[in-house]
Amino acid sequence: MGKSNLEMKTSTITTKNKEDHSSLKGTLYFVLFVGSFILVSWFAVFFLYLSRI
Amino acid sequence: MRQSNVVIDYKYDNEPDISVDPRDGKLGMVHIHVAFVAFIIGVFGGLLQGLARGGMIQLPTWLGYYQILTAHGVLLALVFTTFIIYGFFFAGMSKTHGTFSSRLRKTGWVGFYIMLVGTLIATVLILLNEASVLYTFYVPLQGHWLFYAALALVIVGSWISAVALLTHYFKWKKANPDKPTPLFGFMTTATLILWMVAGLGVAATVLVQILPWALGLTSEVNVLLSRTLFWYFGHPLVYFWIMPAYMVWYLVVPKVIGGRLFSSSLARLAFVLFLLFSIPVGFHHQLMESGVTEFWKYVQTILTFVVVVPSLLTAFSIFATFEQTAREKGGKGVIGWIKTLPWGDVRFFAPFMGMIVFIPAGAGGIINASFQLNSVVHNTLWVVGHFHLTVGTTVLLTFFGMAYWLIPVLTGRRFTKHANRCGIVQTWLWVIGMFLMSGAMHILGLFGAPRRTAYATYGDHPQALQWFEGIFASHVTVAIGGVILTAAGVLMFYNFIHLAFLAPKGHTEFPMTPDPVDTPNTPAYLENWKLWIGIAVVLILFAYTIPIYEMIVNAPPGSPPFNFLIK
Amino acid sequence: MHLHKYEKIWLVFGIGSLALFLAVLGVAAFAFGHQPPSHMTTVDSQNLSEDPLFSEPGLTQINESTYRATLIAQAFGYNPNKIEVPVGSTVIFEVTSADVVHSFTIPGTNVNFMVTPGHVNMAEHTFNEPGEYLVICNEYCGTGHHYMQMRIEVISQ
């Protein structure tokens, strides 16, 4: 049982390491930030347009 | 879930660093000399404009505001960009596709000299105040006919050089039928095809409409048609600037940070999309104009939005390349890996700041193209702020970041620590100056302050006075930003002189990422140029045929020349 | 062509936003009539004095609260260079050029359109606040471009 526990632990660590190794989480957050910035600024000008009608 | 192309092998650094053949290097370098001479004159033009517009100085009577404005626009937006791009292309094509044959190199020199002669004539006429029509022409304002002929020479010269570069690429393809084309050649080809197809519009209006009219051979000109042909060229022109900057992002920056590009197919796809969709979109510069129906304006608005997609792809690809490389180097955390990037290396830092600036620049661009929303910003300082972010910062900082290694590569000198330090300072100054100038311009534009306009308080109307009195949003902030930018421009010119003439002789690496591992699996259709040119032509015909036909058959009586208004 | 899962998320988000913008703009324009100024009438810019519409530029009242302002832009001013309307009026601007390209722009409003010689361009605006409104040309038209302006006097009743 001890052995299998150890095995499990090792394998989790490897997976974790590996995930971190090739993860693109930072990229996802970055592009989502870019997208939100575009949405917010576009609607800001759109409402400025509406307010000037 | 592991990417197929994630493998990063640091052995690449041991690859023999093929340098550029000195004869090709010389051809590349002359382009860069012209670019930086034009740059420094253009920078001082910008300074005078900023100070004069802010009411801080009064221009001498022999120097007109609109004359300087013309010089600033032509020298920076046309001359600096075109020459440095061709310098980059000749150097890069020589490195990635081998030395040019002496015949093609000669063709390149012919193209260079024709562009140079055109540039010199145009500059002289601007300085003589014979051509204060701004670089967008403004027919029926009329400059000296030689000015138009000179600009036609610049375009024709650039076509001749393009033929030299494209022939070099197709010769390589023929000699290496089984190998995938290096990305550099693929991207250069896409950019040059775009340039040639787009140039047809400006060539048509200059050669068929404006020159005969300026020479007095015809008495009238169709104003709307001329504007439409200009903007058919005017928007792909901005992609002619941005695509080489993207080439630095895709092909050079990954190498500088010690990694490799994320995906070859996606990079190629992005460039094909630019080629297809950046031309049939010129009406988004004419949204507020009569004589074009709402329907065709909306069609081109949709096409404009499609050309945003390759930039979305690029944002992901480039940032993913950063993240993968940083993680390979031991970077940790969701965002903490960013610390491992080489912040002290200007070859990375300058283009990186350009990328960051492209976020507000791109968002602003989408707003500009948004059909009726354009009335909020059209011809206001917002637009000037916008393109000082896009071409003036994103593209220029990327080209500066490129110049730091390209100049010493071509002159056989070393990229010194001193040059790197000056480069970091230069980048910060440029970003800070642009933040003040462009930031203030954007807000002033929303308040209605006009672009291309000398100092004016409109009879001290409160609304116009407000443009001088804001804490941040003021012409004064614009001028302060302009002063900082001038300092940054002078420093950049010093960097150019240092690297071109003063730095010690030695070896500098040409940083070029090896093609991504998925390169051999790149779908062959991506390189089917006949197909892409065909689709591009179909899209252009679709977007332009009916509106241009209507402009011609329903044309009002044409306009006579108005040359007295510009002196 | 292999796309990373996150890249798919990003493209759906990005392209979705662009489609949303186009839908909002399209509905505002084609369903609610907030179109960009795209008038198709042409005139002979060198013979405006013989044009039925522009031989006598000025303000005409259409109904109780609606006016038509027929204006000629010309380097470096507008004819007439001042109009007066009561507060709450809607003014339909109809503008053409007698020489080069100009604009007709009321800063702080959505009235901001190009005036190309040979063409007539139009926009309308309701003036709900009294005051002296500034009109400027924001398209480069020559050495005196920055002097080109007129006024709209909106009078409270």
Short mmCIF file of N, CA, C and O in Angstrom, two decimals, chain B residues 253-323:
data_model
loop_
_atom_site.label_atom_id
_atom_site.label_comp_id
_atom_site.label_asym_id
_atom_site.label_seq_id
_atom_site.Cartn_x
_atom_site.Cartn_y
_atom_site.Cartn_z
N VAL B 253 12.07 37.53 -32.70
CA VAL B 253 11.92 37.61 -31.25
C VAL B 253 12.00 36.22 -30.58
O VAL B 253 12.68 36.07 -29.56
N PRO B 254 11.36 35.16 -31.14
CA PRO B 254 11.48 33.85 -30.49
C PRO B 254 12.94 33.41 -30.34
O PRO B 254 13.32 32.86 -29.32
N LYS B 255 13.75 33.69 -31.34
CA LYS B 255 15.16 33.33 -31.28
C LYS B 255 15.88 34.15 -30.21
O LYS B 255 16.70 33.63 -29.45
N VAL B 256 15.54 35.44 -30.15
CA VAL B 256 16.19 36.32 -29.18
C VAL B 256 15.92 35.84 -27.75
O VAL B 256 16.80 35.89 -26.89
N ILE B 257 14.70 35.34 -27.50
CA ILE B 257 14.39 34.89 -26.14
C ILE B 257 14.83 33.44 -25.92
O ILE B 257 14.59 32.87 -24.86
N GLY B 258 15.47 32.85 -26.91
CA GLY B 258 16.02 31.50 -26.75
C GLY B 258 15.00 30.40 -26.96
O GLY B 258 15.11 29.32 -26.40
N GLY B 259 14.00 30.65 -27.77
CA GLY B 259 12.99 29.63 -28.02
C GLY B 259 12.80 29.43 -29.51
O GLY B 259 13.69 29.67 -30.31
N ARG B 260 11.63 28.95 -29.85
CA ARG B 260 11.32 28.83 -31.27
C ARG B 260 9.85 29.08 -31.46
O ARG B 260 9.08 29.12 -30.51
N LEU B 261 9.49 29.28 -32.71
CA LEU B 261 8.11 29.67 -33.01
C LEU B 261 7.15 28.53 -32.71
O LEU B 261 7.47 27.35 -32.84
N PHE B 262 5.95 28.89 -32.32
CA PHE B 262 4.89 28.02 -31.88
C PHE B 262 4.36 27.15 -33.02
O PHE B 262 4.28 25.93 -32.90
N SER B 263 3.98 27.78 -34.14
CA SER B 263 3.40 26.99 -35.23
C SER B 263 3.64 27.66 -36.57
O SER B 263 3.42 28.85 -36.74
N SER B 264 4.08 26.86 -37.53
CA SER B 264 4.33 27.39 -38.86
C SER B 264 3.04 27.63 -39.63
O SER B 264 2.85 28.67 -40.25
N SER B 265 2.12 26.65 -39.56
CA SER B 265 0.88 26.77 -40.34
C SER B 265 0.09 28.00 -39.94
O SER B 265 -0.43 28.73 -40.78
N LEU B 266 0.01 28.24 -38.61
CA LEU B 266 -0.78 29.37 -38.16
C LEU B 266 -0.17 30.68 -38.59
O LEU B 266 -0.87 31.63 -38.95
N ALA B 267 1.17 30.73 -38.58
CA ALA B 267 1.84 31.95 -39.01
C ALA B 267 1.56 32.20 -40.49
O ALA B 267 1.25 33.31 -40.91
N ARG B 268 1.64 31.12 -41.28
CA ARG B 268 1.37 31.27 -42.71
C ARG B 268 -0.09 31.66 -42.96
O ARG B 268 -0.40 32.52 -43.79
N LEU B 269 -0.97 31.02 -42.20
CA LEU B 269 -2.39 31.34 -42.36
C LEU B 269 -2.65 32.83 -42.09
O LEU B 269 -3.38 33.49 -42.83
N ALA B 270 -2.01 33.35 -41.02
CA ALA B 270 -2.22 34.76 -40.68
C ALA B 270 -1.80 35.64 -41.86
O ALA B 270 -2.52 36.59 -42.23
N PHE B 271 -0.68 35.33 -42.47
CA PHE B 271 -0.20 36.17 -43.57
C PHE B 271 -1.08 36.04 -44.81
O PHE B 271 -1.29 37.03 -45.53
N VAL B 272 -1.61 34.85 -45.05
CA VAL B 272 -2.53 34.69 -46.18
C VAL B 272 -3.79 35.53 -45.94
O VAL B 272 -4.29 36.21 -46.85
N LEU B 273 -4.29 35.50 -44.70
CA LEU B 273 -5.49 36.28 -44.40
C LEU B 273 -5.25 37.78 -44.61
O LEU B 273 -6.12 38.51 -45.10
N PHE B 274 -4.05 38.24 -44.23
CA PHE B 274 -3.73 39.66 -44.47
C PHE B 274 -3.79 39.97 -45.96
O PHE B 274 -4.33 40.98 -46.38
N LEU B 275 -3.19 39.07 -46.74
CA LEU B 275 -3.15 39.30 -48.19
C LEU B 275 -4.58 39.36 -48.75
O LEU B 275 -4.90 40.21 -49.59
N LEU B 276 -5.46 38.48 -48.26
CA LEU B 276 -6.81 38.42 -48.82
C LEU B 276 -7.68 39.59 -48.39
O LEU B 276 -8.43 40.14 -49.18
N PHE B 277 -7.58 39.98 -47.12
CA PHE B 277 -8.61 40.87 -46.58
C PHE B 277 -8.15 42.29 -46.29
O PHE B 277 -8.96 43.10 -45.85
N SER B 278 -6.88 42.62 -46.53
CA SER B 278 -6.51 43.99 -46.17
C SER B 278 -6.72 44.96 -47.32
O SER B 278 -6.57 46.15 -47.14
N ILE B 279 -7.10 44.49 -48.50
CA ILE B 279 -7.30 45.42 -49.62
C ILE B 279 -8.77 45.85 -49.79
O ILE B 279 -9.02 47.05 -49.91
N PRO B 280 -9.73 44.92 -49.80
CA PRO B 280 -11.10 45.37 -50.11
C PRO B 280 -11.77 46.07 -48.93
O PRO B 280 -12.91 45.76 -48.59
N VAL B 281 -11.07 47.00 -48.27
CA VAL B 281 -11.58 47.60 -47.04
C VAL B 281 -11.42 49.12 -47.02
O VAL B 281 -11.68 49.75 -46.00
N GLY B 282 -10.99 49.71 -48.14
CA GLY B 282 -10.65 51.14 -48.15
C GLY B 282 -11.79 52.07 -47.77
O GLY B 282 -11.55 53.17 -47.28
N PHE B 283 -13.04 51.63 -47.97
CA PHE B 283 -14.18 52.52 -47.65
C PHE B 283 -14.25 52.85 -46.16
O PHE B 283 -14.92 53.79 -45.78
N HIS B 284 -13.57 52.07 -45.32
CA HIS B 284 -13.66 52.45 -43.89
C HIS B 284 -12.88 53.74 -43.62
O HIS B 284 -12.96 54.27 -42.51
N HIS B 285 -12.15 54.24 -44.63
CA HIS B 285 -11.58 55.58 -44.51
C HIS B 285 -12.53 56.62 -45.10
O HIS B 285 -12.25 57.81 -45.05
N GLN B 286 -13.60 56.18 -45.71
CA GLN B 286 -14.52 57.10 -46.39
C GLN B 286 -15.94 56.97 -45.87
O GLN B 286 -16.90 57.24 -46.58
N LEU B 287 -16.06 56.50 -44.62
CA LEU B 287 -17.41 56.22 -44.08
C LEU B 287 -18.27 57.48 -44.00
O LEU B 287 -19.49 57.40 -44.06
N MET B 288 -17.63 58.65 -43.86
CA MET B 288 -18.39 59.89 -43.68
C MET B 288 -18.58 60.64 -45.00
O MET B 288 -18.91 61.81 -45.01
N GLU B 289 -18.33 59.93 -46.13
CA GLU B 289 -18.35 60.61 -47.42
C GLU B 289 -19.63 60.35 -48.20
O GLU B 289 -20.18 59.24 -48.14
N SER B 290 -20.06 61.33 -48.98
CA SER B 290 -21.20 61.11 -49.86
C SER B 290 -20.73 60.41 -51.13
O SER B 290 -19.54 60.38 -51.44
N GLY B 291 -21.69 59.83 -51.87
CA GLY B 291 -21.35 59.21 -53.15
C GLY B 291 -21.06 57.72 -53.06
O GLY B 291 -20.80 57.08 -54.08
N VAL B 292 -21.07 57.16 -51.85
CA VAL B 292 -20.94 55.71 -51.68
C VAL B 292 -22.12 55.28 -50.81
O VAL B 292 -22.36 55.90 -49.77
N THR B 293 -22.82 54.24 -51.23
CA THR B 293 -24.04 53.90 -50.46
C THR B 293 -23.69 53.21 -49.14
O THR B 293 -22.61 52.64 -48.98
N GLU B 294 -24.65 53.27 -48.23
CA GLU B 294 -24.48 52.64 -46.92
C GLU B 294 -24.17 51.15 -47.08
O GLU B 294 -23.37 50.59 -46.34
N PHE B 295 -24.83 50.52 -48.06
CA PHE B 295 -24.66 49.09 -48.23
C PHE B 295 -23.19 48.72 -48.47
O PHE B 295 -22.64 47.85 -47.80
N TRP B 296 -22.55 49.42 -49.44
CA TRP B 296 -21.17 49.07 -49.77
C TRP B 296 -20.22 49.46 -48.65
O TRP B 296 -19.20 48.81 -48.43
N LYS B 297 -20.55 50.51 -47.94
CA LYS B 297 -19.73 50.85 -46.77
C LYS B 297 -19.81 49.74 -45.73
O LYS B 297 -18.80 49.36 -45.12
N TYR B 298 -21.02 49.19 -45.55
CA TYR B 298 -21.19 48.14 -44.55
C TYR B 298 -20.47 46.86 -44.98
O TYR B 298 -19.85 46.17 -44.16
N VAL B 299 -20.54 46.55 -46.28
CA VAL B 299 -19.83 45.37 -46.80
C VAL B 299 -18.33 45.48 -46.46
O VAL B 299 -17.71 44.54 -45.96
N GLN B 300 -17.77 46.66 -46.71
CA GLN B 300 -16.33 46.81 -46.46
C GLN B 300 -16.02 46.88 -44.96
O GLN B 300 -14.92 46.52 -44.54
N THR B 301 -17.02 47.32 -44.17
CA THR B 301 -16.83 47.26 -42.71
C THR B 301 -16.69 45.81 -42.27
O THR B 301 -15.82 45.47 -41.46
N ILE B 302 -17.54 44.94 -42.81
CA ILE B 302 -17.46 43.52 -42.45
C ILE B 302 -16.09 42.96 -42.84
O ILE B 302 -15.42 42.29 -42.05
N LEU B 303 -15.65 43.27 -44.07
CA LEU B 303 -14.35 42.77 -44.52
C LEU B 303 -13.21 43.31 -43.64
O LEU B 303 -12.24 42.61 -43.35
N THR B 304 -13.37 44.56 -43.19
CA THR B 304 -12.36 45.13 -42.29
C THR B 304 -12.28 44.32 -41.01
O THR B 304 -11.19 44.08 -40.48
N PHE B 305 -13.44 43.91 -40.51
CA PHE B 305 -13.44 43.16 -39.25
C PHE B 305 -12.82 41.78 -39.45
O PHE B 305 -12.23 41.24 -38.53
N VAL B 306 -12.95 41.23 -40.67
CA VAL B 306 -12.31 39.93 -40.92
C VAL B 306 -10.79 40.05 -40.81
O VAL B 306 -10.11 39.14 -40.31
N VAL B 307 -10.25 41.19 -41.24
CA VAL B 307 -8.79 41.32 -41.23
C VAL B 307 -8.27 41.52 -39.80
O VAL B 307 -7.06 41.53 -39.57
N VAL B 308 -9.17 41.63 -38.83
CA VAL B 308 -8.73 41.64 -37.43
C VAL B 308 -8.29 40.24 -37.01
O VAL B 308 -7.41 40.07 -36.17
N VAL B 309 -8.92 39.22 -37.62
CA VAL B 309 -8.69 37.83 -37.17
C VAL B 309 -7.21 37.42 -37.21
O VAL B 309 -6.71 36.87 -36.22
N PRO B 310 -6.46 37.68 -38.31
CA PRO B 310 -5.05 37.30 -38.26
C PRO B 310 -4.28 37.97 -37.13
O PRO B 310 -3.30 37.40 -36.63
N SER B 311 -4.72 39.16 -36.71
CA SER B 311 -4.04 39.78 -35.57
C SER B 311 -4.41 39.07 -34.27
O SER B 311 -3.59 38.99 -33.35
N LEU B 312 -5.66 38.56 -34.19
CA LEU B 312 -6.03 37.76 -33.01
C LEU B 312 -5.14 36.52 -32.95
O LEU B 312 -4.64 36.14 -31.88
N LEU B 313 -4.96 35.87 -34.11
CA LEU B 313 -4.10 34.68 -34.17
C LEU B 313 -2.68 35.02 -33.72
O LEU B 313 -2.05 34.28 -32.98
N THR B 314 -2.20 36.17 -34.20
CA THR B 314 -0.83 36.57 -33.88
C THR B 314 -0.66 36.80 -32.39
O THR B 314 0.33 36.37 -31.79
N ALA B 315 -1.64 37.48 -31.78
CA ALA B 315 -1.55 37.76 -30.34
C ALA B 315 -1.36 36.45 -29.58
O ALA B 315 -0.51 36.35 -28.69
N PHE B 316 -2.13 35.42 -29.95
CA PHE B 316 -2.02 34.15 -29.24
C PHE B 316 -0.68 33.48 -29.53
O PHE B 316 0.02 33.05 -28.62
N SER B 317 -0.32 33.41 -30.82
CA SER B 317 0.91 32.70 -31.19
C SER B 317 2.13 33.28 -30.50
O SER B 317 2.98 32.55 -29.99
N ILE B 318 2.23 34.61 -30.50
CA ILE B 318 3.43 35.24 -29.98
C ILE B 318 3.50 35.05 -28.46
O ILE B 318 4.52 34.67 -27.91
N PHE B 319 2.36 35.27 -27.80
CA PHE B 319 2.39 35.14 -26.35
C PHE B 319 2.62 33.70 -25.94
O PHE B 319 3.32 33.42 -24.97
N ALA B 320 2.05 32.76 -26.71
CA ALA B 320 2.27 31.35 -26.42
C ALA B 320 3.74 30.99 -26.59
O ALA B 320 4.29 30.20 -25.82
N THR B 321 4.39 31.57 -27.59
CA THR B 321 5.82 31.34 -27.77
C THR B 321 6.60 31.82 -26.55
O THR B 321 7.50 31.14 -26.06
N PHE B 322 6.21 32.99 -26.05
CA PHE B 322 6.87 33.52 -24.84
C PHE B 322 6.69 32.56 -23.68
O PHE B 322 7.63 32.21 -22.98
N GLU B 323 5.44 32.12 -23.49
CA GLU B 323 5.14 31.31 -22.31
C GLU B 323 5.86 29.96 -22.39
O GLU B 323 6.47 29.51 -21.42
#
